[in-house]
Tab-separated table of C-alpha atoms in Angstrom:
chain	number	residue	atom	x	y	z
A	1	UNK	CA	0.152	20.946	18.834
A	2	UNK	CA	1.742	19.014	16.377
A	3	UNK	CA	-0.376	17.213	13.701
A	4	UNK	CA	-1.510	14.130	12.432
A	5	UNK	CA	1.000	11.717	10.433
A	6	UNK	CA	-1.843	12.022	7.645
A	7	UNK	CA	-2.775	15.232	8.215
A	8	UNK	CA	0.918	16.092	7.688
A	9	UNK	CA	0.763	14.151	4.841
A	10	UNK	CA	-2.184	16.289	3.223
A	11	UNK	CA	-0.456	19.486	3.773
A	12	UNK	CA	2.573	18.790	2.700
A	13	UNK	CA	1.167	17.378	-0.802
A	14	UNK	CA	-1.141	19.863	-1.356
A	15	UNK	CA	-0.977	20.069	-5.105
A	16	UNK	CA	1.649	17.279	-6.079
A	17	UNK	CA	-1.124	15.962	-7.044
A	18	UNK	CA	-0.604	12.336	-5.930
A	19	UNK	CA	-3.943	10.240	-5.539
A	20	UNK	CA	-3.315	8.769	-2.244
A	21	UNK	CA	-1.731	8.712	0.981
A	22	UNK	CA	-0.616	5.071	2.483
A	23	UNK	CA	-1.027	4.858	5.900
A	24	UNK	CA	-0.067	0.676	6.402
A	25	UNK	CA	1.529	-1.603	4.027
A	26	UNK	CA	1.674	-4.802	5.959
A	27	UNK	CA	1.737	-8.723	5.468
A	28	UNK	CA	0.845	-11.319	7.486
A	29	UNK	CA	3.833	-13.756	8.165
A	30	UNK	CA	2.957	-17.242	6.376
A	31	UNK	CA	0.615	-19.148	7.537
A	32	UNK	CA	1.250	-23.279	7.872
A	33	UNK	CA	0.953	-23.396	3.845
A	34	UNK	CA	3.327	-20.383	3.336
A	35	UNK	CA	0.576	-18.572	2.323
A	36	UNK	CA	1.164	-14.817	2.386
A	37	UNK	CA	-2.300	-12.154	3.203
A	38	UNK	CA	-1.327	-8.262	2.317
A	39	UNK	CA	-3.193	-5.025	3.726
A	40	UNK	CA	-3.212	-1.785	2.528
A	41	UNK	CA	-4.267	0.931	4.407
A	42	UNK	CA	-4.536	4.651	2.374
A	43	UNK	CA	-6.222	7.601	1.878
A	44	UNK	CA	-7.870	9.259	-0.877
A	45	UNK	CA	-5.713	12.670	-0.967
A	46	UNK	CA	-7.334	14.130	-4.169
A	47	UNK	CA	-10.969	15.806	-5.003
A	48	UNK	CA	-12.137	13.240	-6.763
A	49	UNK	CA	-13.825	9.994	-5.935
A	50	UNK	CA	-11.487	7.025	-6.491
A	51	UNK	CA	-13.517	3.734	-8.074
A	52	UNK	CA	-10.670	1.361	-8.153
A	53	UNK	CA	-6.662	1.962	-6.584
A	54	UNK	CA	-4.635	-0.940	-8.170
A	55	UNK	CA	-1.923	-1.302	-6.447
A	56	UNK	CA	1.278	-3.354	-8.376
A	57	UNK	CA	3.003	-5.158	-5.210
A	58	UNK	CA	6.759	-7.442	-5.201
A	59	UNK	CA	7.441	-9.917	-2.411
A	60	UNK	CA	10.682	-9.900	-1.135
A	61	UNK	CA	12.549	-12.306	1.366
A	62	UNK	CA	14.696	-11.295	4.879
A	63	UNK	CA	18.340	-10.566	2.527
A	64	UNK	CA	16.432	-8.363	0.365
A	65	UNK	CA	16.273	-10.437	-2.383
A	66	UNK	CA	12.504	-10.762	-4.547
A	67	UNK	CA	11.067	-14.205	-3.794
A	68	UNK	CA	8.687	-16.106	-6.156
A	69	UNK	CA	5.472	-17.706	-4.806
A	70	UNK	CA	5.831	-21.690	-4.845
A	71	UNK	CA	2.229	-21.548	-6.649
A	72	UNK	CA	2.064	-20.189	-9.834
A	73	UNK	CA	5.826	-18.880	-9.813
A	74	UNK	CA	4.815	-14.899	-9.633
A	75	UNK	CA	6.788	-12.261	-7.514
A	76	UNK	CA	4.745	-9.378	-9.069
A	77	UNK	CA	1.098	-9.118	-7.956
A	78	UNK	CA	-1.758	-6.364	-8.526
A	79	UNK	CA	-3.850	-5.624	-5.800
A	80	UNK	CA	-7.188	-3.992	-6.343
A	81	UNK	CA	-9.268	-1.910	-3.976
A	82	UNK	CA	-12.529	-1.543	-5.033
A	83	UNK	CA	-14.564	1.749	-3.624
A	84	UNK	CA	-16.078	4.160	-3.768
A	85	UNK	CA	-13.526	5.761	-2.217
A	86	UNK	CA	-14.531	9.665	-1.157
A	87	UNK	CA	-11.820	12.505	-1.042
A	88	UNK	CA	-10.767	12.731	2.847
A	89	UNK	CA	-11.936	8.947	3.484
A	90	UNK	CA	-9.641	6.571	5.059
A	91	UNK	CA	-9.943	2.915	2.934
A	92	UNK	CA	-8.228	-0.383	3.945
A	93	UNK	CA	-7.695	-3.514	1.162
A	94	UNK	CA	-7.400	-7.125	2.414
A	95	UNK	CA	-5.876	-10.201	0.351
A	96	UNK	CA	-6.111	-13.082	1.282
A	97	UNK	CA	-2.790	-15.781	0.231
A	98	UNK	CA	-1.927	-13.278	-2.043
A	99	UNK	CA	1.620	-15.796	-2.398
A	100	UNK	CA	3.053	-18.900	-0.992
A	101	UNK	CA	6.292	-19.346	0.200
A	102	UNK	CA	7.681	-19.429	3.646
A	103	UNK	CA	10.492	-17.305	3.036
A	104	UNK	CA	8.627	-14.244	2.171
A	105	UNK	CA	9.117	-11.312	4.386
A	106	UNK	CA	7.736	-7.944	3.085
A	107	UNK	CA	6.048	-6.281	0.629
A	108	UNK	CA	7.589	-3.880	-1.932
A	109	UNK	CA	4.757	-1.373	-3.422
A	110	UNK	CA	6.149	-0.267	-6.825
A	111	UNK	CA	3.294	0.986	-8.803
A	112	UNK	CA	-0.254	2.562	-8.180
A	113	UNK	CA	-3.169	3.029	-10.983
A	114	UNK	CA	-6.038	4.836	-9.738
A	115	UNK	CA	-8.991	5.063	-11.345
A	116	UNK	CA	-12.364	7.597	-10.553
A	117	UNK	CA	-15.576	7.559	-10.619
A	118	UNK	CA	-15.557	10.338	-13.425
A	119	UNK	CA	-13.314	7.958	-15.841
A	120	UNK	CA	-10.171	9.957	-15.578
A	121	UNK	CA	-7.215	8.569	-13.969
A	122	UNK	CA	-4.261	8.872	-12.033
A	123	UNK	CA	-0.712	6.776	-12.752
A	124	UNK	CA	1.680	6.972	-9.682
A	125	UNK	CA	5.621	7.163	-11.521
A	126	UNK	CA	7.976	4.647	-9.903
A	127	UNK	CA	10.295	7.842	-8.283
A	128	UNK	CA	7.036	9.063	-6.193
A	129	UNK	CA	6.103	5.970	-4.584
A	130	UNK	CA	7.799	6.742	-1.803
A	131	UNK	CA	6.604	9.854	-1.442
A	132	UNK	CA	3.015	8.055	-1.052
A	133	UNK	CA	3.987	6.558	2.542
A	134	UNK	CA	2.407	8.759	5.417
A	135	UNK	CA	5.500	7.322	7.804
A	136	UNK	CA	9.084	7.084	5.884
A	137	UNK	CA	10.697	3.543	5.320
A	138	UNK	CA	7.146	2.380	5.113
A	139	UNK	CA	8.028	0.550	1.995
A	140	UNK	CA	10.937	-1.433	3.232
A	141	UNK	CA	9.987	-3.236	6.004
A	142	UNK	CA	9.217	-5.954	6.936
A	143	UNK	CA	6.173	-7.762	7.958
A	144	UNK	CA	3.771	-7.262	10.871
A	145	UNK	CA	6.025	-4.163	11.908
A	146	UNK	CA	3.525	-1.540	11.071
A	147	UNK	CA	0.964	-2.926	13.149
A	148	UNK	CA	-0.284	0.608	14.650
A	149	UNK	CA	-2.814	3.106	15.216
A	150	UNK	CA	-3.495	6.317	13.664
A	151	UNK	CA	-5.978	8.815	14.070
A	152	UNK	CA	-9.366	6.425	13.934
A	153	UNK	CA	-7.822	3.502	12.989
């Protein structure tokens, strides 16, 4: 029996030591403003309690090209989950508008802070991103694709 994407992902990490597993990175497409919601989907893969993942997110257009928001000119966002956030539990972040600009067509994930309940924390490089998606290519799609369900979800 083969197993679960995030099982899979657990095993195969055991000891990298990266904080989290992402299950979903997905944006809604604009709404009739342009505004641009983002979700987040992860779990906590360490043995520690996470208090806050931050996650540092780029918007980028159809072409590939990064895409400013019409409102306060920013490609660049950080995202912040607030937990608690127990080893083993699935957690799921929701932004609202996060940008605005029609044009926008995926989220780009390229950095991850995580912080625990204990004060330590954890700073994902820019080369192991990837390696935080539970599904590959995760990262570079586009919007609404990953619209799916896993284990509970």
């Amino acid at each position: 029996m083969r197993a679960s994407p995030v099982r899979r992902v657990q095993e195969e990490r055991q000891g990298s030591r990266l904080p989290l597993g992402i299950r979903l990175l997905w944006c809604e497409p604009p709404d009739s403003v342009g505004g641009v919601s983002v979700l987040i989907r992860f779990v906590n893969l360490g043995d520690k309690t996470i208090k806050y993942a931050r996650f540092q997110v780029v918007s980028y257009n159809e072409v590939g090209d990064v895409v400013a928001s019409e409102i306060g000119n920013r490609h660049e966002v950080n995202l912040e989950y607030t937990g608690p956030a127990q080893p083993g539990k699935d957690c799921q972040g929701a932004w609202a508008s996060v940008w605005y600009n029609s044009t926008i067509h995926r989220p780009h994930i390229v950095g991850v802070t995580v912080e625990y309940m204990d004060g330590s924390s954890a700073t994902v490089k820019a080369e192991q991103i990837q390696s935080l998606f539970v599904e590959p290519r995760m990262n570079q799609e586009r919007c609404k694709l990953f619209v799916y369900s896993l284990g509970s979800w």
